[in-house]
mmCIF file of C-alpha atoms in Angstrom:
data_model
loop_
_atom_site.group_PDB
_atom_site.id
_atom_site.type_symbol
_atom_site.label_atom_id
_atom_site.label_comp_id
_atom_site.label_asym_id
_atom_site.label_seq_id
_atom_site.Cartn_x
_atom_site.Cartn_y
_atom_site.Cartn_z
ATOM 1 C CA UNK A 1 -0.234 0.005 -0.240
ATOM 2 C CA UNK A 2 1.087 3.420 -1.008
ATOM 3 C CA UNK A 3 2.528 5.785 1.708
ATOM 4 C CA UNK A 4 0.677 9.199 1.137
ATOM 5 C CA UNK A 5 2.516 11.232 3.997
ATOM 6 C CA UNK A 6 5.319 12.169 1.782
ATOM 7 C CA UNK A 7 4.749 14.050 -1.774
ATOM 8 C CA UNK A 8 7.971 14.335 -3.670
ATOM 9 C CA UNK A 9 10.004 13.879 -0.576
ATOM 10 C CA UNK A 10 8.140 16.794 1.041
ATOM 11 C CA UNK A 11 5.875 15.754 4.146
ATOM 12 C CA UNK A 12 1.953 16.572 3.642
ATOM 13 C CA UNK A 13 1.965 18.228 7.003
ATOM 14 C CA UNK A 14 4.259 20.668 5.673
ATOM 15 C CA UNK A 15 2.217 21.056 2.452
ATOM 16 C CA UNK A 16 -0.945 21.965 4.551
ATOM 17 C CA UNK A 17 0.628 24.389 6.472
ATOM 18 C CA UNK A 18 2.330 26.268 3.642
ATOM 19 C CA UNK A 19 -1.280 26.452 1.955
ATOM 20 C CA UNK A 20 -2.766 27.484 5.254
ATOM 21 C CA UNK A 21 -0.245 30.401 5.416
ATOM 22 C CA UNK A 22 -0.641 31.487 1.787
ATOM 23 C CA UNK A 23 -4.435 31.627 2.281
ATOM 24 C CA UNK A 24 -3.862 33.786 5.369
ATOM 25 C CA UNK A 25 -1.486 35.932 3.554
ATOM 26 C CA UNK A 26 -4.150 36.635 0.728
ATOM 27 C CA UNK A 27 -6.678 37.296 3.450
ATOM 28 C CA UNK A 28 -4.299 39.853 5.013
ATOM 29 C CA UNK A 29 -3.892 41.380 1.409
ATOM 30 C CA UNK A 30 -7.518 41.957 1.012
ATOM 31 C CA UNK A 31 -7.934 43.326 4.496
ATOM 32 C CA UNK A 32 -5.120 45.864 4.038
ATOM 33 C CA UNK A 33 -6.630 47.171 0.772
ATOM 34 C CA UNK A 34 -9.885 48.284 2.229
ATOM 35 C CA UNK A 35 -9.584 51.857 2.712
ATOM 36 C CA UNK A 36 -11.827 51.812 5.926
ATOM 37 C CA UNK A 37 -9.920 49.151 7.664
ATOM 38 C CA UNK A 38 -6.199 51.039 6.997
ATOM 39 C CA UNK A 39 -7.913 54.320 8.495
ATOM 40 C CA UNK A 40 -9.241 52.565 11.644
ATOM 41 C CA UNK A 41 -6.175 51.250 12.191
ATOM 42 C CA UNK A 42 -4.014 54.839 11.335
ATOM 43 C CA UNK A 43 -6.226 56.551 13.726
ATOM 44 C CA UNK A 44 -5.647 53.846 16.490
ATOM 45 C CA UNK A 45 -2.136 54.030 16.059
ATOM 46 C CA UNK A 46 -2.053 57.866 16.128
ATOM 47 C CA UNK A 47 -3.848 57.771 19.612
ATOM 48 C CA UNK A 48 -1.689 55.453 21.014
ATOM 49 C CA UNK A 49 1.281 57.099 19.994
ATOM 50 C CA UNK A 50 0.317 60.887 20.758
ATOM 51 C CA UNK A 51 -0.846 59.994 24.800
ATOM 52 C CA UNK A 52 1.057 61.698 26.973
ATOM 53 C CA UNK A 53 1.527 58.435 28.943
ATOM 54 C CA UNK A 54 2.732 56.562 26.092
ATOM 55 C CA UNK A 55 5.562 59.095 25.033
ATOM 56 C CA UNK A 56 6.522 59.150 28.848
ATOM 57 C CA UNK A 57 6.889 55.425 28.811
ATOM 58 C CA UNK A 58 9.295 55.476 25.822
ATOM 59 C CA UNK A 59 12.025 57.920 27.718
ATOM 60 C CA UNK A 60 15.148 56.666 29.044
ATOM 61 C CA UNK A 61 15.305 55.862 32.811
ATOM 62 C CA UNK A 62 17.580 58.949 33.518
ATOM 63 C CA UNK A 63 15.060 61.389 32.096
ATOM 64 C CA UNK A 64 11.861 59.502 33.918
ATOM 65 C CA UNK A 65 14.213 60.018 37.168
ATOM 66 C CA UNK A 66 14.395 63.714 36.582
ATOM 67 C CA UNK A 67 10.696 64.234 35.849
ATOM 68 C CA UNK A 68 10.113 62.437 39.234
ATOM 69 C CA UNK A 69 12.337 65.065 40.614
ATOM 70 C CA UNK A 70 10.038 67.742 38.886
ATOM 71 C CA UNK A 71 6.780 65.885 40.721
ATOM 72 C CA UNK A 72 8.296 66.486 44.279
ATOM 73 C CA UNK A 73 8.789 70.478 43.572
ATOM 74 C CA UNK A 74 5.229 70.436 42.113
ATOM 75 C CA UNK A 75 4.138 68.632 45.443
ATOM 76 C CA UNK A 76 6.077 71.488 47.491
ATOM 77 C CA UNK A 77 4.664 74.357 45.340
ATOM 78 C CA UNK A 78 1.141 72.855 46.080
ATOM 79 C CA UNK A 79 1.677 73.258 49.934
ATOM 80 C CA UNK A 80 3.171 76.820 49.478
ATOM 81 C CA UNK A 81 -0.205 77.283 47.609
ATOM 82 C CA UNK A 82 -2.049 76.017 50.574
ATOM 83 C CA UNK A 83 -0.389 78.407 52.774
ATOM 84 C CA UNK A 84 -1.192 81.571 50.212
ATOM 85 C CA UNK A 85 -4.824 80.702 50.661
ATOM 86 C CA UNK A 86 -4.601 80.271 54.493
ATOM 87 C CA UNK A 87 -3.226 83.873 54.471
ATOM 88 C CA UNK A 88 -5.816 84.969 51.900
ATOM 89 C CA UNK A 89 -8.898 83.543 54.525
ATOM 90 C CA UNK A 90 -6.664 85.897 57.221
ATOM 91 C CA UNK A 91 -7.477 88.767 54.792
ATOM 92 C CA UNK A 92 -11.049 87.820 54.318
ATOM 93 C CA UNK A 93 -11.421 87.882 58.061
ATOM 94 C CA UNK A 94 -9.977 91.247 57.932
ATOM 95 C CA UNK A 95 -11.821 92.904 55.732
ATOM 96 C CA UNK A 96 -15.168 91.251 56.705
ATOM 97 C CA UNK A 97 -14.625 93.499 60.086
ATOM 98 C CA UNK A 98 -14.740 96.471 57.451
ATOM 99 C CA UNK A 99 -17.764 95.506 55.400
ATOM 100 C CA UNK A 100 -19.499 94.592 58.536
ATOM 101 C CA UNK A 101 -20.678 98.548 59.639
ATOM 102 C CA UNK A 102 -21.683 98.766 56.237
ATOM 103 C CA UNK A 103 -23.938 95.758 56.125
ATOM 104 C CA UNK A 104 -25.046 96.648 59.471
ATOM 105 C CA UNK A 105 -26.513 99.799 57.833
ATOM 106 C CA UNK A 106 -27.769 97.999 54.964
ATOM 107 C CA UNK A 107 -30.043 95.826 57.458
ATOM 108 C CA UNK A 108 -31.149 98.924 59.413
ATOM 109 C CA UNK A 109 -32.363 100.736 55.770
ATOM 110 C CA UNK A 110 -33.958 97.212 54.796
ATOM 111 C CA UNK A 111 -35.903 96.901 58.031
ATOM 112 C CA UNK A 112 -36.989 100.295 58.313
ATOM 113 C CA UNK A 113 -34.953 100.878 61.705
ATOM 114 C CA UNK A 114 -33.127 103.746 60.154
ATOM 115 C CA UNK A 115 -34.624 106.136 57.373
ATOM 116 C CA UNK A 116 -31.369 107.103 54.925
ATOM 117 C CA UNK A 117 -30.913 110.727 54.528
ATOM 118 C CA UNK A 118 -31.272 112.421 51.082
ATOM 119 C CA UNK A 119 -27.148 112.466 50.423
ATOM 120 C CA UNK A 120 -27.383 108.636 51.363
ATOM 121 C CA UNK A 121 -30.612 107.892 48.993
ATOM 122 C CA UNK A 122 -29.010 109.839 46.180
ATOM 123 C CA UNK A 123 -27.938 107.640 43.051
ATOM 124 C CA UNK A 124 -26.849 108.565 39.592
ATOM 125 C CA UNK A 125 -28.018 105.956 37.259
ATOM 126 C CA UNK A 126 -27.203 105.364 33.765
ATOM 127 C CA UNK A 127 -30.342 106.219 32.218
ATOM 128 C CA UNK A 128 -30.713 109.405 34.331
ATOM 129 C CA UNK A 129 -31.718 111.787 31.262
ATOM 130 C CA UNK A 130 -34.328 109.555 30.346
ATOM 131 C CA UNK A 131 -36.110 109.337 33.988
ATOM 132 C CA UNK A 132 -35.415 113.281 34.346
ATOM 133 C CA UNK A 133 -37.829 113.458 31.240
ATOM 134 C CA UNK A 134 -40.271 110.768 32.389
ATOM 135 C CA UNK A 135 -40.411 112.651 35.763
ATOM 136 C CA UNK A 136 -40.894 116.013 33.984
ATOM 137 C CA UNK A 137 -43.779 114.623 32.172
ATOM 138 C CA UNK A 138 -45.228 112.853 35.394
ATOM 139 C CA UNK A 139 -45.024 116.234 37.044
ATOM 140 C CA UNK A 140 -47.112 118.048 34.523
ATOM 141 C CA UNK A 141 -49.786 114.981 34.736
ATOM 142 C CA UNK A 142 -49.700 115.625 38.384
ATOM 143 C CA UNK A 143 -50.352 118.923 38.226
ATOM 144 C CA UNK A 144 -53.242 118.815 35.181
ATOM 145 C CA UNK A 145 -54.992 116.139 37.872
ATOM 146 C CA UNK A 146 -54.356 118.178 40.972
ATOM 147 C CA UNK A 147 -58.315 118.831 41.231
ATOM 148 C CA UNK A 148 -58.999 115.073 41.260
ATOM 149 C CA UNK A 149 -58.929 113.062 44.396
ATOM 150 C CA UNK A 150 -55.894 110.571 44.208
ATOM 151 C CA UNK A 151 -54.793 108.223 46.917
ATOM 152 C CA UNK A 152 -51.730 108.817 48.432
ATOM 153 C CA UNK A 153 -48.702 106.610 47.364
ATOM 154 C CA UNK A 154 -47.940 104.142 50.029
ATOM 155 C CA UNK A 155 -44.909 104.423 52.198
ATOM 156 C CA UNK A 156 -44.144 100.931 53.444
ATOM 157 C CA UNK A 157 -41.686 100.472 56.501
ATOM 158 C CA UNK A 158 -38.245 99.674 55.009
ATOM 159 C CA UNK A 159 -37.684 97.514 51.898
ATOM 160 C CA UNK A 160 -40.564 94.678 52.368
ATOM 161 C CA UNK A 161 -39.491 91.291 51.405
ATOM 162 C CA UNK A 162 -36.285 92.275 50.577
ATOM 163 C CA UNK A 163 -34.294 88.759 51.145
ATOM 164 C CA UNK A 164 -37.517 86.965 50.043
ATOM 165 C CA UNK A 165 -37.134 88.594 46.583
ATOM 166 C CA UNK A 166 -33.731 87.758 46.463
ATOM 167 C CA UNK A 167 -34.486 83.830 46.785
ATOM 168 C CA UNK A 168 -37.278 84.128 44.099
ATOM 169 C CA UNK A 169 -35.048 86.200 41.454
ATOM 170 C CA UNK A 170 -32.020 83.541 41.684
ATOM 171 C CA UNK A 171 -32.583 80.095 40.212
ATOM 172 C CA UNK A 172 -30.459 78.362 42.560
ATOM 173 C CA UNK A 173 -32.378 79.311 45.455
ATOM 174 C CA UNK A 174 -36.006 79.426 43.890
ATOM 175 C CA UNK A 175 -35.577 75.679 43.265
ATOM 176 C CA UNK A 176 -35.141 74.757 46.584
ATOM 177 C CA UNK A 177 -38.322 77.021 47.737
ATOM 178 C CA UNK A 178 -41.797 75.664 48.191
ATOM 179 C CA UNK A 179 -45.126 77.660 48.210
ATOM 180 C CA UNK A 180 -45.276 76.926 51.647
ATOM 181 C CA UNK A 181 -41.905 78.046 52.681
ATOM 182 C CA UNK A 182 -42.540 81.464 51.421
ATOM 183 C CA UNK A 183 -44.608 83.211 54.191
ATOM 184 C CA UNK A 184 -41.573 82.397 56.320
ATOM 185 C CA UNK A 185 -39.007 83.633 54.214
ATOM 186 C CA UNK A 186 -41.005 86.950 54.225
ATOM 187 C CA UNK A 187 -39.667 87.366 57.901
ATOM 188 C CA UNK A 188 -35.959 86.785 56.723
ATOM 189 C CA UNK A 189 -34.095 90.183 57.830
ATOM 190 C CA UNK A 190 -30.651 89.388 57.364
ATOM 191 C CA UNK A 191 -28.008 86.947 56.560
ATOM 192 C CA UNK A 192 -24.374 87.372 57.565
ATOM 193 C CA UNK A 193 -21.197 85.832 56.919
ATOM 194 C CA UNK A 194 -18.690 85.042 60.133
ATOM 195 C CA UNK A 195 -15.223 83.698 59.229
ATOM 196 C CA UNK A 196 -13.383 81.460 61.598
ATOM 197 C CA UNK A 197 -11.427 82.885 64.437
ATOM 198 C CA UNK A 198 -7.671 82.920 63.796
ATOM 199 C CA UNK A 199 -5.826 79.861 64.703
ATOM 200 C CA UNK A 200 -8.898 78.162 64.128
ATOM 201 C CA UNK A 201 -9.771 75.060 61.623
ATOM 202 C CA UNK A 202 -10.728 77.220 58.185
ATOM 203 C CA UNK A 203 -14.539 77.735 58.009
ATOM 204 C CA UNK A 204 -17.583 80.036 57.761
ATOM 205 C CA UNK A 205 -21.175 80.165 58.915
ATOM 206 C CA UNK A 206 -24.111 81.509 57.381
ATOM 207 C CA UNK A 207 -26.586 83.153 59.797
ATOM 208 C CA UNK A 208 -30.090 83.638 58.647
ATOM 209 C CA UNK A 209 -31.484 86.327 60.880
ATOM 210 C CA UNK A 210 -35.364 86.416 61.631
ATOM 211 C CA UNK A 211 -37.889 88.617 62.816
ATOM 212 C CA UNK A 212 -40.488 87.161 65.718
ATOM 213 C CA UNK A 213 -42.695 85.104 63.583
ATOM 214 C CA UNK A 214 -45.593 82.311 63.934
ATOM 215 C CA UNK A 215 -43.410 79.133 62.642
ATOM 216 C CA UNK A 216 -40.514 78.842 64.899
ATOM 217 C CA UNK A 217 -38.821 80.405 67.749
ATOM 218 C CA UNK A 218 -35.030 80.688 66.636
ATOM 219 C CA UNK A 219 -34.112 84.307 66.280
ATOM 220 C CA UNK A 220 -30.975 83.114 63.932
ATOM 221 C CA UNK A 221 -30.642 79.753 62.073
ATOM 222 C CA UNK A 222 -26.928 79.024 61.127
ATOM 223 C CA UNK A 223 -24.986 76.671 58.633
ATOM 224 C CA UNK A 224 -21.140 76.074 59.263
ATOM 225 C CA UNK A 225 -19.405 75.152 56.473
ATOM 226 C CA UNK A 226 -15.726 73.315 57.351
ATOM 227 C CA UNK A 227 -13.291 74.032 54.590
ATOM 228 C CA UNK A 228 -9.548 72.227 54.010
ATOM 229 C CA UNK A 229 -6.571 74.044 52.503
ATOM 230 C CA UNK A 230 -4.236 71.317 52.081
ATOM 231 C CA UNK A 231 -3.064 69.000 49.244
ATOM 232 C CA UNK A 232 -4.503 65.553 49.542
ATOM 233 C CA UNK A 233 -1.566 63.095 50.130
ATOM 234 C CA UNK A 234 -3.088 60.602 47.864
ATOM 235 C CA UNK A 235 -3.532 63.187 45.144
ATOM 236 C CA UNK A 236 -1.461 66.185 45.756
ATOM 237 C CA UNK A 237 -1.695 67.413 42.158
ATOM 238 C CA UNK A 238 -5.586 68.037 42.294
ATOM 239 C CA UNK A 239 -5.018 70.741 44.848
ATOM 240 C CA UNK A 240 -6.662 73.878 43.387
ATOM 241 C CA UNK A 241 -7.681 75.964 46.647
ATOM 242 C CA UNK A 242 -9.597 75.598 49.675
ATOM 243 C CA UNK A 243 -12.768 73.126 49.286
ATOM 244 C CA UNK A 244 -15.720 72.658 51.586
ATOM 245 C CA UNK A 245 -14.903 69.302 53.107
ATOM 246 C CA UNK A 246 -18.479 69.167 55.546
ATOM 247 C CA UNK A 247 -20.971 71.147 56.973
ATOM 248 C CA UNK A 248 -23.377 71.238 60.202
ATOM 249 C CA UNK A 249 -26.825 72.916 60.317
ATOM 250 C CA UNK A 250 -28.996 73.723 63.323
ATOM 251 C CA UNK A 251 -32.266 72.458 65.080
ATOM 252 C CA UNK A 252 -34.971 74.729 64.368
ATOM 253 C CA UNK A 253 -37.326 74.843 67.262
ATOM 254 C CA UNK A 254 -40.649 74.650 65.328
ATOM 255 C CA UNK A 255 -43.950 75.780 66.991
ATOM 256 C CA UNK A 256 -46.598 73.328 67.416
ATOM 257 C CA UNK A 257 -48.061 72.431 63.510
ATOM 258 C CA UNK A 258 -45.654 74.578 62.136
ATOM 259 C CA UNK A 259 -42.991 72.429 60.721
ATOM 260 C CA UNK A 260 -42.725 72.445 56.864
ATOM 261 C CA UNK A 261 -39.844 70.038 56.658
ATOM 262 C CA UNK A 262 -42.279 66.876 57.559
ATOM 263 C CA UNK A 263 -45.838 66.054 56.375
ATOM 264 C CA UNK A 264 -48.357 64.091 58.082
ATOM 265 C CA UNK A 265 -49.894 61.071 56.001
ATOM 266 C CA UNK A 266 -52.642 58.500 56.740
ATOM 267 C CA UNK A 267 -52.418 55.027 56.075
ATOM 268 C CA UNK A 268 -54.641 52.061 56.472
ATOM 269 C CA UNK A 269 -53.553 48.763 58.023
ATOM 270 C CA UNK A 270 -55.017 45.475 57.970
ATOM 271 C CA UNK A 271 -55.008 43.093 60.584
ATOM 272 C CA UNK A 272 -53.878 39.571 59.738
ATOM 273 C CA UNK A 273 -55.931 37.832 61.546
ATOM 274 C CA UNK A 274 -58.936 39.766 62.589
ATOM 275 C CA UNK A 275 -59.193 41.291 59.253
ATOM 276 C CA UNK A 276 -59.889 44.468 60.831
ATOM 277 C CA UNK A 277 -58.908 47.877 59.292
ATOM 278 C CA UNK A 278 -57.056 50.737 61.133
ATOM 279 C CA UNK A 279 -56.210 54.069 59.998
ATOM 280 C CA UNK A 280 -53.011 55.074 61.410
ATOM 281 C CA UNK A 281 -50.960 58.457 60.885
ATOM 282 C CA UNK A 282 -47.145 59.095 60.536
ATOM 283 C CA UNK A 283 -44.992 62.037 59.659
ATOM 284 C CA UNK A 284 -42.653 61.688 56.536
ATOM 285 C CA UNK A 285 -39.939 64.255 55.101
ATOM 286 C CA UNK A 286 -41.218 66.718 53.556
ATOM 287 C CA UNK A 287 -39.471 68.929 50.379
ATOM 288 C CA UNK A 288 -38.454 72.390 51.999
ATOM 289 C CA UNK A 289 -35.981 74.925 51.847
ATOM 290 C CA UNK A 290 -35.587 74.575 55.696
ATOM 291 C CA UNK A 291 -33.927 71.249 55.026
ATOM 292 C CA UNK A 292 -30.800 73.281 54.207
ATOM 293 C CA UNK A 293 -30.079 73.473 58.023
ATOM 294 C CA UNK A 294 -30.552 69.452 58.207
ATOM 295 C CA UNK A 295 -27.669 68.901 55.990
ATOM 296 C CA UNK A 296 -26.383 65.225 54.820
ATOM 297 C CA UNK A 297 -23.101 64.578 56.320
ATOM 298 C CA UNK A 298 -19.913 63.633 54.573
ATOM 299 C CA UNK A 299 -18.494 60.442 55.325
ATOM 300 C CA UNK A 300 -15.408 60.459 57.644
ATOM 301 C CA UNK A 301 -15.176 56.934 58.135
ATOM 302 C CA UNK A 302 -13.474 56.186 54.836
ATOM 303 C CA UNK A 303 -16.873 54.937 53.589
ATOM 304 C CA UNK A 304 -17.900 56.686 49.761
ATOM 305 C CA UNK A 305 -21.368 57.720 49.753
ATOM 306 C CA UNK A 306 -23.771 56.621 46.812
ATOM 307 C CA UNK A 307 -24.195 58.885 43.502
ATOM 308 C CA UNK A 308 -27.130 60.884 44.579
ATOM 309 C CA UNK A 309 -25.745 61.805 48.191
ATOM 310 C CA UNK A 310 -22.528 62.635 46.631
ATOM 311 C CA UNK A 311 -24.410 65.090 44.400
ATOM 312 C CA UNK A 312 -26.659 66.174 47.179
ATOM 313 C CA UNK A 313 -23.804 67.024 49.217
ATOM 314 C CA UNK A 314 -22.082 68.714 46.190
ATOM 315 C CA UNK A 315 -25.139 70.827 45.333
ATOM 316 C CA UNK A 316 -25.037 71.911 49.337
ATOM 317 C CA UNK A 317 -21.622 73.036 49.055
ATOM 318 C CA UNK A 318 -22.368 75.272 45.867
ATOM 319 C CA UNK A 319 -25.031 76.974 47.598
ATOM 320 C CA UNK A 320 -23.088 77.641 50.724
ATOM 321 C CA UNK A 321 -20.214 79.077 48.636
ATOM 322 C CA UNK A 322 -22.847 81.121 46.484
ATOM 323 C CA UNK A 323 -24.486 82.688 49.630
ATOM 324 C CA UNK A 324 -20.916 83.760 51.100
ATOM 325 C CA UNK A 325 -19.378 84.916 47.794
ATOM 326 C CA UNK A 326 -22.306 86.290 45.828
ATOM 327 C CA UNK A 327 -25.462 87.012 47.676
ATOM 328 C CA UNK A 328 -24.379 88.159 51.095
ATOM 329 C CA UNK A 329 -21.669 90.892 49.453
ATOM 330 C CA UNK A 330 -24.066 91.873 46.427
ATOM 331 C CA UNK A 331 -27.515 91.591 47.922
ATOM 332 C CA UNK A 332 -29.172 94.800 46.429
ATOM 333 C CA UNK A 333 -27.897 93.761 43.081
ATOM 334 C CA UNK A 334 -29.744 90.647 43.400
ATOM 335 C CA UNK A 335 -32.723 92.129 44.821
ATOM 336 C CA UNK A 336 -32.948 94.496 41.444
ATOM 337 C CA UNK A 337 -31.842 91.720 39.309
ATOM 338 C CA UNK A 338 -28.943 93.642 38.154
ATOM 339 C CA UNK A 339 -26.528 91.008 39.339
ATOM 340 C CA UNK A 340 -28.375 88.336 37.771
ATOM 341 C CA UNK A 341 -28.279 90.225 34.263
ATOM 342 C CA UNK A 342 -24.241 90.411 34.866
ATOM 343 C CA UNK A 343 -24.224 86.936 35.378
ATOM 344 C CA UNK A 344 -26.213 85.871 32.436
ATOM 345 C CA UNK A 345 -24.364 88.171 30.152
ATOM 346 C CA UNK A 346 -20.973 86.705 31.269
ATOM 347 C CA UNK A 347 -22.030 83.028 30.572
ATOM 348 C CA UNK A 348 -23.450 84.290 27.391
ATOM 349 C CA UNK A 349 -20.107 85.730 26.885
ATOM 350 C CA UNK A 350 -18.236 82.473 27.511
ATOM 351 C CA UNK A 351 -20.505 80.635 25.136
ATOM 352 C CA UNK A 352 -19.948 83.183 22.351
ATOM 353 C CA UNK A 353 -15.908 82.902 22.658
ATOM 354 C CA UNK A 354 -16.228 79.021 22.823
ATOM 355 C CA UNK A 355 -18.120 79.092 19.091
ATOM 356 C CA UNK A 356 -15.793 81.573 17.722
ATOM 357 C CA UNK A 357 -12.866 79.483 18.642
ATOM 358 C CA UNK A 358 -14.417 76.716 16.952
ATOM 359 C CA UNK A 359 -15.315 78.760 14.039
ATOM 360 C CA UNK A 360 -11.448 79.876 14.039
ATOM 361 C CA UNK A 361 -10.421 76.464 14.019
ATOM 362 C CA UNK A 362 -12.459 75.522 11.384
ATOM 363 C CA UNK A 363 -11.434 78.562 9.237
ATOM 364 C CA UNK A 364 -7.957 77.504 9.840
ATOM 365 C CA UNK A 365 -8.427 74.365 8.295
ATOM 366 C CA UNK A 366 -10.015 75.906 5.207
ATOM 367 C CA UNK A 367 -7.189 78.544 5.024
ATOM 368 C CA UNK A 368 -4.522 76.112 5.544
ATOM 369 C CA UNK A 369 -5.399 74.392 2.320
ATOM 370 C CA UNK A 370 -5.159 78.023 0.266
ATOM 371 C CA UNK A 371 -1.567 78.856 1.632
ATOM 372 C CA UNK A 372 0.975 78.670 -0.732
ATOM 373 C CA UNK A 373 4.219 78.513 1.375
ATOM 374 C CA UNK A 374 7.200 80.489 0.589
ATOM 375 C CA UNK A 375 10.769 78.895 0.407
#
């Protein structure tokens, strides 16, 4: 019987392997001739070759060693920056004391405890000429209607609902306010910022001062924000200045039946054995601005918060920072809406710049095609 394991002195296994290799080579040639495949491969190679980390990996050990030395210097810079922000906090405390007499006078004008003088009330607006013309017209109308009995213009005490109007004007705050919060916020007379004392851990306190009301007995509600100004040991390069790390609220002494942070619901229960049904009442949490004074606590035991809790805490920190940096220092401009218009214009300007930059980049591509470089 003939032996088929050899053909012309070449083993059959070797012939089969050569055949498979030839087929694979043909398939590779066909794939590589596909322009879409080539483009995808090129894009992947470009991405790999241009990432900073991949470039660093290609450097000699001696260069990597010097880079590590630069990182040590960067950490030291971060610690100096932290000290800088601590001194900034000291300056904020110093100047807060200079602002406070002005803010105290602001409160007196708002509450009506003090009436501003004519000199204090004088203000030259941008539309002064238009207002003057309008005033002249109004005076003529008044003279013409002098004979008619007109009701006297009301003169309420101070500036009614000053802080409540700010809450209503600012989206970040109005989103927190429920309809049943509104009558309470109308009793708000002042908001103050108090900085931590020298030598104490960095923090600030928001004080909400209320006139006597039918809802709670506290004259002042407080919210304390604790801050940190030091690089994280695990990630020192992420340091960008002081950050709020935790906050504490205060207990509100609600008068009977006036607590808007809870609501009473009725629930029917059926007895398993007897089949009888009873109605029970229980209190459950209720949406309210005044939950602001019962904040979620940051995890201090190393356990991570869930995504919703992290979002809630981050939003709380953002609101506290906004009160401190924007609302309290510039209250009258948020009352009139001028600060809100400025904020909106600034945001629109940023968007416009981004669009313009994108347009410029597109234009550069088109121009590049028309450029005829000179040697």
